[in-house]
Coordinates of N, CA, C and O in Angstrom, one line a residue:
X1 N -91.9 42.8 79.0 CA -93.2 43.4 79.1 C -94.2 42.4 78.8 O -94.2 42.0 77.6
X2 N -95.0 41.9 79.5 CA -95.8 41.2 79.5 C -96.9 41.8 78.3 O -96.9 42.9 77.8
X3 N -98.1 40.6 78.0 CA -98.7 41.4 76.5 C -100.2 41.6 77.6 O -100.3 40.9 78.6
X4 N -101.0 42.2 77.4 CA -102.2 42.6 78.1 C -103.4 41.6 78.3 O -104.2 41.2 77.4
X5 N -103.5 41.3 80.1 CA -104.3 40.3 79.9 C -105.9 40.6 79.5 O -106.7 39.7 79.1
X6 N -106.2 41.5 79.5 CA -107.4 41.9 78.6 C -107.9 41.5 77.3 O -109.0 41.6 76.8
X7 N -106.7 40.9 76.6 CA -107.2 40.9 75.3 C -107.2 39.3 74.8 O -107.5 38.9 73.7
X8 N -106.7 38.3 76.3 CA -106.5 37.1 75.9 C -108.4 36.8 76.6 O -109.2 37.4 77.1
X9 N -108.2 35.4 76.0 CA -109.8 34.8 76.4 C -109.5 34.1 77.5 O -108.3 33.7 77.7
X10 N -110.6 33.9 78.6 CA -111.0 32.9 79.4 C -110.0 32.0 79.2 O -110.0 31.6 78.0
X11 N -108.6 31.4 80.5 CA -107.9 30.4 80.2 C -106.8 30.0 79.6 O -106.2 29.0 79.6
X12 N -106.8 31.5 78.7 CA -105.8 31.5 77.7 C -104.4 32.3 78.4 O -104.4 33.3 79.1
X13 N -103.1 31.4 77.9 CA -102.1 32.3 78.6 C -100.8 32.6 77.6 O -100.6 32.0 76.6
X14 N -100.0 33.5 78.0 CA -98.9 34.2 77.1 C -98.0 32.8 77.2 O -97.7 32.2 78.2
X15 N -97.8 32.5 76.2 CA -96.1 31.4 76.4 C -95.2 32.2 75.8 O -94.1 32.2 76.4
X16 N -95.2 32.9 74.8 CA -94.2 34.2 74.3 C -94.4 35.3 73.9 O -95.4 35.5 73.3
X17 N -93.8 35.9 74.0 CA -94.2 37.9 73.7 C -92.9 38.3 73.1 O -92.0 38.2 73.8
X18 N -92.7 38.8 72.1 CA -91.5 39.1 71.3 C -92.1 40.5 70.8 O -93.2 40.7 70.6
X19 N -91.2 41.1 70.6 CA -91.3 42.4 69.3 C -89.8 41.8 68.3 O -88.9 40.9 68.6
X20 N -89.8 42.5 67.0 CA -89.0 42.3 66.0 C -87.5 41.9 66.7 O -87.3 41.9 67.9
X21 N -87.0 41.8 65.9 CA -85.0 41.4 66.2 C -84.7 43.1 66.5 O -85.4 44.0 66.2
X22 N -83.5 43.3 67.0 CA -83.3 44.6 67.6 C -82.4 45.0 65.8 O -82.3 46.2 65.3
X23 N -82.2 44.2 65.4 CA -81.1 44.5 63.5 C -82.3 45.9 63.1 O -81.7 46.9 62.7
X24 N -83.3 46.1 63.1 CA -84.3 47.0 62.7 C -84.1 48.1 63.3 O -84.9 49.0 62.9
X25 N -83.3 48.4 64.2 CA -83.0 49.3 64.8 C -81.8 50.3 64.6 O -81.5 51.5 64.8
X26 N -81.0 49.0 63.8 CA -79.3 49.7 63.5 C -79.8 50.9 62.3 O -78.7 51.4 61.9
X27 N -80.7 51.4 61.8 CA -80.5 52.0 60.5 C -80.6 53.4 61.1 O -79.9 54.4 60.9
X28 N -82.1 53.1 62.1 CA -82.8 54.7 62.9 C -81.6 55.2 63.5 O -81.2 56.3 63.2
X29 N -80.7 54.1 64.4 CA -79.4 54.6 65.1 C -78.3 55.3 64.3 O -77.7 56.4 64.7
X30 N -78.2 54.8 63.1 CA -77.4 55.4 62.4 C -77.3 56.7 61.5 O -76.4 57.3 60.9
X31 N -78.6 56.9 61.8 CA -79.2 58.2 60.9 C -79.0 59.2 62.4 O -78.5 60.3 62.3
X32 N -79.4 58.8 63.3 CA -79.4 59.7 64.1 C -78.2 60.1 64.6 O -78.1 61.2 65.1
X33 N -77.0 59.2 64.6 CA -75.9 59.7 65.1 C -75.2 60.5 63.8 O -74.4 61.4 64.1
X34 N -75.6 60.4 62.5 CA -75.0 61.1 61.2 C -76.0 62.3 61.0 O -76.0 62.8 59.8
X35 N -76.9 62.7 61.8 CA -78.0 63.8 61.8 C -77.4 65.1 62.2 O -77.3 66.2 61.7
X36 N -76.9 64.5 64.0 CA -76.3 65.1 65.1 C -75.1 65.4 64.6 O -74.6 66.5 65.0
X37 N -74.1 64.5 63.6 CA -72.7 65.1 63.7 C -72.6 66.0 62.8 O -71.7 66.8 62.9
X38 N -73.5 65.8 61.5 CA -73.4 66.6 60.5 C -73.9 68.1 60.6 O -73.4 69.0 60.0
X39 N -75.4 68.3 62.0 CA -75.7 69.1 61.8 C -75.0 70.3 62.4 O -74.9 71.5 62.1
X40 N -74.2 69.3 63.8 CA -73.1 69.6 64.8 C -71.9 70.3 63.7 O -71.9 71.5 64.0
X41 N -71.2 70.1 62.9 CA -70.6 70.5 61.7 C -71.2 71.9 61.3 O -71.1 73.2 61.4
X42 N -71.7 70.9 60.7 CA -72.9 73.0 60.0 C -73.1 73.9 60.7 O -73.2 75.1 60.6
X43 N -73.3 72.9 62.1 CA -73.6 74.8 62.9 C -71.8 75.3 63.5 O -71.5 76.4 63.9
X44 N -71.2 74.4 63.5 CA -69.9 75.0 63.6 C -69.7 75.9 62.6 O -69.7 77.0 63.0
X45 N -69.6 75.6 61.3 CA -69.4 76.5 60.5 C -69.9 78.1 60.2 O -69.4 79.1 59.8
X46 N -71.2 77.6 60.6 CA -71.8 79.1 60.4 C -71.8 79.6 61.6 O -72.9 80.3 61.7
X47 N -71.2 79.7 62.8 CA -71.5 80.1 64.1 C -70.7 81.9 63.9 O -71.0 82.8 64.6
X48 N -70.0 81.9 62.9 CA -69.1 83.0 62.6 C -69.9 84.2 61.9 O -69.7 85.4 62.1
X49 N -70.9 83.7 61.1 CA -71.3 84.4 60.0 C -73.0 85.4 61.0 O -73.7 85.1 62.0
X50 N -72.9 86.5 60.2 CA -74.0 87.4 60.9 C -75.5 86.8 60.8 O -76.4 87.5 61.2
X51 N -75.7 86.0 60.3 CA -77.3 85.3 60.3 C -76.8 83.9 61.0 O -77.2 82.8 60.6
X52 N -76.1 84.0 61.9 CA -75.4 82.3 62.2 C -76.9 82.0 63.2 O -77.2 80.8 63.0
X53 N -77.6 82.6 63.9 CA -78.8 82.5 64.8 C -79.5 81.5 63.8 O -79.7 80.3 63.9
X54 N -80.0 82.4 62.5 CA -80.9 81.8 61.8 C -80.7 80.8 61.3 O -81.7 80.0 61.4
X55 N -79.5 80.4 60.7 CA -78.7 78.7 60.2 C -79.2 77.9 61.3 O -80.1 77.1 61.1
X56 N -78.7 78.1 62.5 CA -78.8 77.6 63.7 C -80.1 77.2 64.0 O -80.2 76.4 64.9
X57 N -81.3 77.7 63.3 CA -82.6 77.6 63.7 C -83.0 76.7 62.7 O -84.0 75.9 62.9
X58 N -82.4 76.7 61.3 CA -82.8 76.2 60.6 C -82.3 75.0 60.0 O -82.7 74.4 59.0
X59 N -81.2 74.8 61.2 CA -80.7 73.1 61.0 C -81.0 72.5 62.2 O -80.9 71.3 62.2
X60 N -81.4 73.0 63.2 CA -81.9 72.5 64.5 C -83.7 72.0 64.1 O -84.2 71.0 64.8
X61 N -84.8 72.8 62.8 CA -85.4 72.3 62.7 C -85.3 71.2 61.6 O -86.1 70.3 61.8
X62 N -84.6 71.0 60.7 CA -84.1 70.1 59.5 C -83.9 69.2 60.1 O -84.5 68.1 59.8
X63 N -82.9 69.1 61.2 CA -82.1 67.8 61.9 C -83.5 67.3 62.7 O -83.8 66.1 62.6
X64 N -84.7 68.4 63.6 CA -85.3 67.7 64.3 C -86.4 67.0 63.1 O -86.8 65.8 63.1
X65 N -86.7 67.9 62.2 CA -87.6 66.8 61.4 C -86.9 65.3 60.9 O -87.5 64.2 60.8
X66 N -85.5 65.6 60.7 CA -85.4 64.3 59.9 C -85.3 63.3 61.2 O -85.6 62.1 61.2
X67 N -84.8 63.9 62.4 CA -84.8 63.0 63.6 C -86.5 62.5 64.1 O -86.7 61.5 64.9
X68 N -87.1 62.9 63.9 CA -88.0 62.6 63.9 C -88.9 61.6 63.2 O -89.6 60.7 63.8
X69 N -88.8 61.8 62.0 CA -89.1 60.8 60.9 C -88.5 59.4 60.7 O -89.0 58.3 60.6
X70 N -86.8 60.0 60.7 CA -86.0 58.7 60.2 C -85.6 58.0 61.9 O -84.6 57.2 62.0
X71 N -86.4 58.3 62.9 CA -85.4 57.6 63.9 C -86.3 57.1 65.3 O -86.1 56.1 65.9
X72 N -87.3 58.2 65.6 CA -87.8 58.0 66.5 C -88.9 57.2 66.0 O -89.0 56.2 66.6
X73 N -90.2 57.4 64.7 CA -90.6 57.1 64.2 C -91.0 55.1 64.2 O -91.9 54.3 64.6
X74 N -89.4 54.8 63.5 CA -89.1 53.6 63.4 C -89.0 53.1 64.8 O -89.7 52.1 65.0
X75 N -88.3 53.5 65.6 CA -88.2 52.7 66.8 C -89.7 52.6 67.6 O -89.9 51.8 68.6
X76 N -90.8 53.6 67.0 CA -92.1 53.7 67.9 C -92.5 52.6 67.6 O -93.0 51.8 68.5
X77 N -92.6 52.2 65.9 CA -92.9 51.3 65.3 C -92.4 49.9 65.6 O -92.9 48.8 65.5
X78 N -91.4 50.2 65.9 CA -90.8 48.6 66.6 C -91.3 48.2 67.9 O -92.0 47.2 68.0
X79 N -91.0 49.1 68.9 CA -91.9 49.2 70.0 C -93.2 48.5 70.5 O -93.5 47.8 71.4
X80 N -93.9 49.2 69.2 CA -95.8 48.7 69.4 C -96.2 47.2 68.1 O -97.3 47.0 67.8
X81 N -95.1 46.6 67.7 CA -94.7 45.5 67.1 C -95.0 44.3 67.9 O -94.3 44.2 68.9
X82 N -95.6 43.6 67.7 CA -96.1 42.4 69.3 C -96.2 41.0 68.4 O -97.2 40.7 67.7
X83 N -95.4 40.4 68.4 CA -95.2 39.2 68.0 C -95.6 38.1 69.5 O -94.8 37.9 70.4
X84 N -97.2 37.5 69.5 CA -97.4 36.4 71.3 C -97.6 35.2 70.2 O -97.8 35.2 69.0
X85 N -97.5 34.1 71.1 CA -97.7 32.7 71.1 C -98.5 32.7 72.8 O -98.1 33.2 73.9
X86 N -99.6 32.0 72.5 CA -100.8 31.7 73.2 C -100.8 30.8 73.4 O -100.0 30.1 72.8
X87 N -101.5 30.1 74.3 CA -101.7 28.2 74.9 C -102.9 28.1 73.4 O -103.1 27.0 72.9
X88 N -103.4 29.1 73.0 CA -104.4 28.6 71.9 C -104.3 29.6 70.8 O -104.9 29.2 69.9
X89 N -103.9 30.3 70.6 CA -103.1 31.6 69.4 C -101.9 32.0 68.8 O -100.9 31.6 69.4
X90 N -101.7 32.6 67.7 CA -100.9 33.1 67.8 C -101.2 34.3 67.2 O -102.1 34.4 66.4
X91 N -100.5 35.5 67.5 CA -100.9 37.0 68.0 C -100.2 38.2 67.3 O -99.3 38.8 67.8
X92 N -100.6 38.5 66.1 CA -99.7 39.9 66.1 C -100.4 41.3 66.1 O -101.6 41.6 66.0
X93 N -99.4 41.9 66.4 CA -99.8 43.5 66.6 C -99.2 44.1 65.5 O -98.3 43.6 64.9
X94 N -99.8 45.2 65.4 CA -98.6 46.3 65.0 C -99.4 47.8 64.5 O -100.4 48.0 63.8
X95 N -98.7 48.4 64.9 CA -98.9 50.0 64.3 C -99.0 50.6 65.9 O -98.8 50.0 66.9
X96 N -99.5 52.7 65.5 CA -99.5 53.2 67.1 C -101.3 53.8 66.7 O -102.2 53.7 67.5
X97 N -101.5 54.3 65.7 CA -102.2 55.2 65.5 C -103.7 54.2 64.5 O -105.0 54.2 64.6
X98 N -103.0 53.6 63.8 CA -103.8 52.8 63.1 C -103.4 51.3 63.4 O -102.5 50.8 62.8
X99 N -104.1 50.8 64.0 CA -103.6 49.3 64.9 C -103.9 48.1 63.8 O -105.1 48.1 63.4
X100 N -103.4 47.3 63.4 CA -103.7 45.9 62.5 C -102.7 44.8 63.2 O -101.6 44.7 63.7
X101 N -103.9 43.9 63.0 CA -103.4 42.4 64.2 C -103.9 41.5 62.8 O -104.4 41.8 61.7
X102 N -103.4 40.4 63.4 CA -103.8 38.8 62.6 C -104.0 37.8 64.1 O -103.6 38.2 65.3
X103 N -104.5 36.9 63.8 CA -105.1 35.8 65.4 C -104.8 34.9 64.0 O -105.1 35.1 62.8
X104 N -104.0 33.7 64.7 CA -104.4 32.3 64.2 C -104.5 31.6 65.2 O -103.7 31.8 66.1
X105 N -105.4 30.7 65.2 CA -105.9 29.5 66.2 C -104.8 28.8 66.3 O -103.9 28.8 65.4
X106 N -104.6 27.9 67.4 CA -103.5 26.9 67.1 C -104.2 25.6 66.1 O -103.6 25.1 65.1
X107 N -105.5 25.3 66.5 CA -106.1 24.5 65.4 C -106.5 24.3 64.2 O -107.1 23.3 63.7
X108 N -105.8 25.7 63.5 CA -105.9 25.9 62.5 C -104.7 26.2 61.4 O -104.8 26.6 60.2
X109 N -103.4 25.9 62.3 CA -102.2 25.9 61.9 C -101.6 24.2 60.9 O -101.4 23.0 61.2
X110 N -101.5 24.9 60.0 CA -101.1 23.2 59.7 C -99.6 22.4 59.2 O -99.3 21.3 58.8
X111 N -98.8 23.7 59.3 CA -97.3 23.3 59.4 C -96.5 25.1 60.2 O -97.0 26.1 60.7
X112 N -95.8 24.7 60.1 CA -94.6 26.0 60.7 C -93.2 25.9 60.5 O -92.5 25.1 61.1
X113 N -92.4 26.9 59.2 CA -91.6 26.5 59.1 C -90.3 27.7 59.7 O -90.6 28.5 60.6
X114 N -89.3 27.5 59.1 CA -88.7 28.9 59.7 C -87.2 29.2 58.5 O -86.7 28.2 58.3
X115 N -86.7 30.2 57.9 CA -85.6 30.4 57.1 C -84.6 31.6 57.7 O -85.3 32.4 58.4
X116 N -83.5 32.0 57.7 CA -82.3 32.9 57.8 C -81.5 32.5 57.4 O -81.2 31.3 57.4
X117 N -80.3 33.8 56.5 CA -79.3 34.0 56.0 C -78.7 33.6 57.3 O -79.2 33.3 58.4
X118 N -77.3 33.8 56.7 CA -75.9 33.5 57.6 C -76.0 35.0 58.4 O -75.6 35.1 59.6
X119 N -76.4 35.9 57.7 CA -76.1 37.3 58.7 C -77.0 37.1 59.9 O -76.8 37.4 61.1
X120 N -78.3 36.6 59.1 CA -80.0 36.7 60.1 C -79.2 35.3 61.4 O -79.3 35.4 62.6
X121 N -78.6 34.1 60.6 CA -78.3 33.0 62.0 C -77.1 33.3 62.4 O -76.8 32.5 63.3
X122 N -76.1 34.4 62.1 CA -75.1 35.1 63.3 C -76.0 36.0 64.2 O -75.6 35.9 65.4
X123 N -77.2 36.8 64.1 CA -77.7 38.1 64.8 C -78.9 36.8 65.3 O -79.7 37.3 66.1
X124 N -79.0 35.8 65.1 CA -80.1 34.8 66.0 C -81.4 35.6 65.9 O -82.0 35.9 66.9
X125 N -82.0 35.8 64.4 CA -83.1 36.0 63.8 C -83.4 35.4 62.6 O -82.5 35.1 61.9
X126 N -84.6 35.2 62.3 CA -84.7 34.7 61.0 C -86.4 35.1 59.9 O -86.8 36.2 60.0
X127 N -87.1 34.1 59.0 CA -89.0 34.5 59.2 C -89.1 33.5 59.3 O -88.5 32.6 58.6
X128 N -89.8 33.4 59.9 CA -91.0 32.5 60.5 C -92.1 32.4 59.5 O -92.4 33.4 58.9
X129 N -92.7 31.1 59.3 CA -93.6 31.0 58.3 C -94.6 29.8 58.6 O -94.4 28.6 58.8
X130 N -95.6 30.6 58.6 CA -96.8 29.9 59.2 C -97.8 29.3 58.5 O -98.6 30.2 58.1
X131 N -98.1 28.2 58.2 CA -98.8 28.0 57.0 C -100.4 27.5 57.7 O -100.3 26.4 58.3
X132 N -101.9 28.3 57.8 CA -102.7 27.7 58.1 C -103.9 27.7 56.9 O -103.7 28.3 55.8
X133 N -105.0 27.1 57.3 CA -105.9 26.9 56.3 C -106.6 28.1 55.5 O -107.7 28.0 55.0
X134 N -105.8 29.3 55.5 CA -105.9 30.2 54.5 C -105.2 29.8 53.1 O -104.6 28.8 53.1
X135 N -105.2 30.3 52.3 CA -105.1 30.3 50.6 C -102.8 30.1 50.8 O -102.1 29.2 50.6
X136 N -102.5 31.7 51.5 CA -101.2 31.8 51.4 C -100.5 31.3 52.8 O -101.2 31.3 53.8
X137 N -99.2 30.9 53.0 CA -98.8 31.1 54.4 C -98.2 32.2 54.6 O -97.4 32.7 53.8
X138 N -98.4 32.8 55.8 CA -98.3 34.2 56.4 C -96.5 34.3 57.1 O -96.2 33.8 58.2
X139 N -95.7 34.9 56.5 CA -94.3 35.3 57.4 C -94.1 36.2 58.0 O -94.3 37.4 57.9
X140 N -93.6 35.6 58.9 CA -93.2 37.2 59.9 C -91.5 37.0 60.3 O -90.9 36.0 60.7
X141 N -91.2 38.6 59.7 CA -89.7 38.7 59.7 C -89.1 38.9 60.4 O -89.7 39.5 61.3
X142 N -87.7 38.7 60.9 CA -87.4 39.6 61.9 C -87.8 39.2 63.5 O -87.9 40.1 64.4
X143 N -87.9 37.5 63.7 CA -88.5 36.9 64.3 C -87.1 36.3 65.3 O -86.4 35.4 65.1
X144 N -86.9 37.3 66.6 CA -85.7 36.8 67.2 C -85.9 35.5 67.8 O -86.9 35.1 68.4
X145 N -84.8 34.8 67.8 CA -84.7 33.2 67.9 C -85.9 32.2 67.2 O -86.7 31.3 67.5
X146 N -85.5 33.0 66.1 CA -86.7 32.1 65.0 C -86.3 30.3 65.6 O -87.2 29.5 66.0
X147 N -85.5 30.2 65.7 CA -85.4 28.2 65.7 C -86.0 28.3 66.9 O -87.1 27.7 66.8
X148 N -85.8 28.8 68.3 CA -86.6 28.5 69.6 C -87.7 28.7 69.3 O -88.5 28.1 70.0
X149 N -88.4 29.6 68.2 CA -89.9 30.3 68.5 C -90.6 28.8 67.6 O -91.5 28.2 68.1
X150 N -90.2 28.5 66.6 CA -90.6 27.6 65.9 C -90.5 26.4 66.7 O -91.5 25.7 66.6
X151 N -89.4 25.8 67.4 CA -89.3 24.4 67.9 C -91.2 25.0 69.0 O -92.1 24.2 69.1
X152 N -91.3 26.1 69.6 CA -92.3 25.9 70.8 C -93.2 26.2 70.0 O -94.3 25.9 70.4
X153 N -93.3 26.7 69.0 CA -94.7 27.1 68.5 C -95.2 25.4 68.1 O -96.3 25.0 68.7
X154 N -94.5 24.4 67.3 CA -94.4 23.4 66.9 C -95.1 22.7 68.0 O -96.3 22.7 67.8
X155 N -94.8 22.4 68.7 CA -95.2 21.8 70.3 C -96.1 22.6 71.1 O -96.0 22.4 72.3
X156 N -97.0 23.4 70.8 CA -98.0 24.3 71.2 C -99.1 23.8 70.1 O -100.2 23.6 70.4
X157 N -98.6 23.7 68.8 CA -99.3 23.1 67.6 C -99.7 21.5 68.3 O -100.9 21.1 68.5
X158 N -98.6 20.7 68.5 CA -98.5 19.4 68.5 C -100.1 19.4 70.0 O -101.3 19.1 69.7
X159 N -99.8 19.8 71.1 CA -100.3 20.2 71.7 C -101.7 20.2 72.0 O -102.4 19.6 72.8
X160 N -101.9 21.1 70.9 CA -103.6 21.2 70.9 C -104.4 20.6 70.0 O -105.5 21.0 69.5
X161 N -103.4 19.3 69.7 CA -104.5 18.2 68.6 C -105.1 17.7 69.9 O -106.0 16.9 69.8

């Protein structure tokens, strides 16, 4: 999915568009398949009993709130997650309801580094760490093919001296 040319300036073009590593997703998955089997269970059991209608209503809304919270929730949030690299930026997004970005210039970057465990460089993610003329440098986690994003970011840096 391409990132919206509306919001780039005059001249400016996408070189990458990432959302998080898909690993952020194994937890919502998991909750939701142990939501459905457990609640699948309980309503087995009470399907016998003379209020079984009402159990039935009241684990169909339990299961839908927690499905809701613990599953759909997170994946919306992954979703609307917007990790761009710019011919002149670099871009994040994130939230649905309450939107917060950061913009760094490429000219105002003054190293880029990148770290992952052994689990993050088997799943080919890592954070990315951006160091520009602010106080701290800024990480972003969960950065799929951290070493490709960093070798082009590097060279988008080099670039626009």
């Amino acid at each position: 999915m391409a990132y919206p040319d509306d919001l780039l300036v005059e001249g400016e073009q996408v070189v990458m568009h990432k959302h998080p590593h898909w690993k952020m997703l194994v937890p919502p998955v998991l909750v939701f398949l142990i939501t459905v089997g457990l609640a699948s269970y309980l309503a087995a059991l009470v399907r016998n009993q003379s209020w079984a209608s009402y159990g039935w209503l009241g684990l169909a809304a339990v299961a839908g709130a927690m499905i809701i919270w613990l599953t759909v929730v997170p994946v919306v949030r992954w979703r609307t997650t917007h990790f761009v690299v710019t011919t002149r930026r670099v871009l994040v997004r994130e939230g649905v309801f309450s939107r917060q970005g950061i913009d760094i210039p490429m000219s105002r970057i003054n190293s880029v580094q990148f770290r992952h465990t052994i689990v993050e460089r088997l799943l080919g993610c890592g954070t990315l760490v951006i160091e520009s003329a602010s106080d701290e440098p800024l990480e972003f986690d969960d950065v799929p093919g951290v070493e490709k994003v960093h070798a082009m970011l590097y060279n988008e840096v080099a670039d626009s001296d």
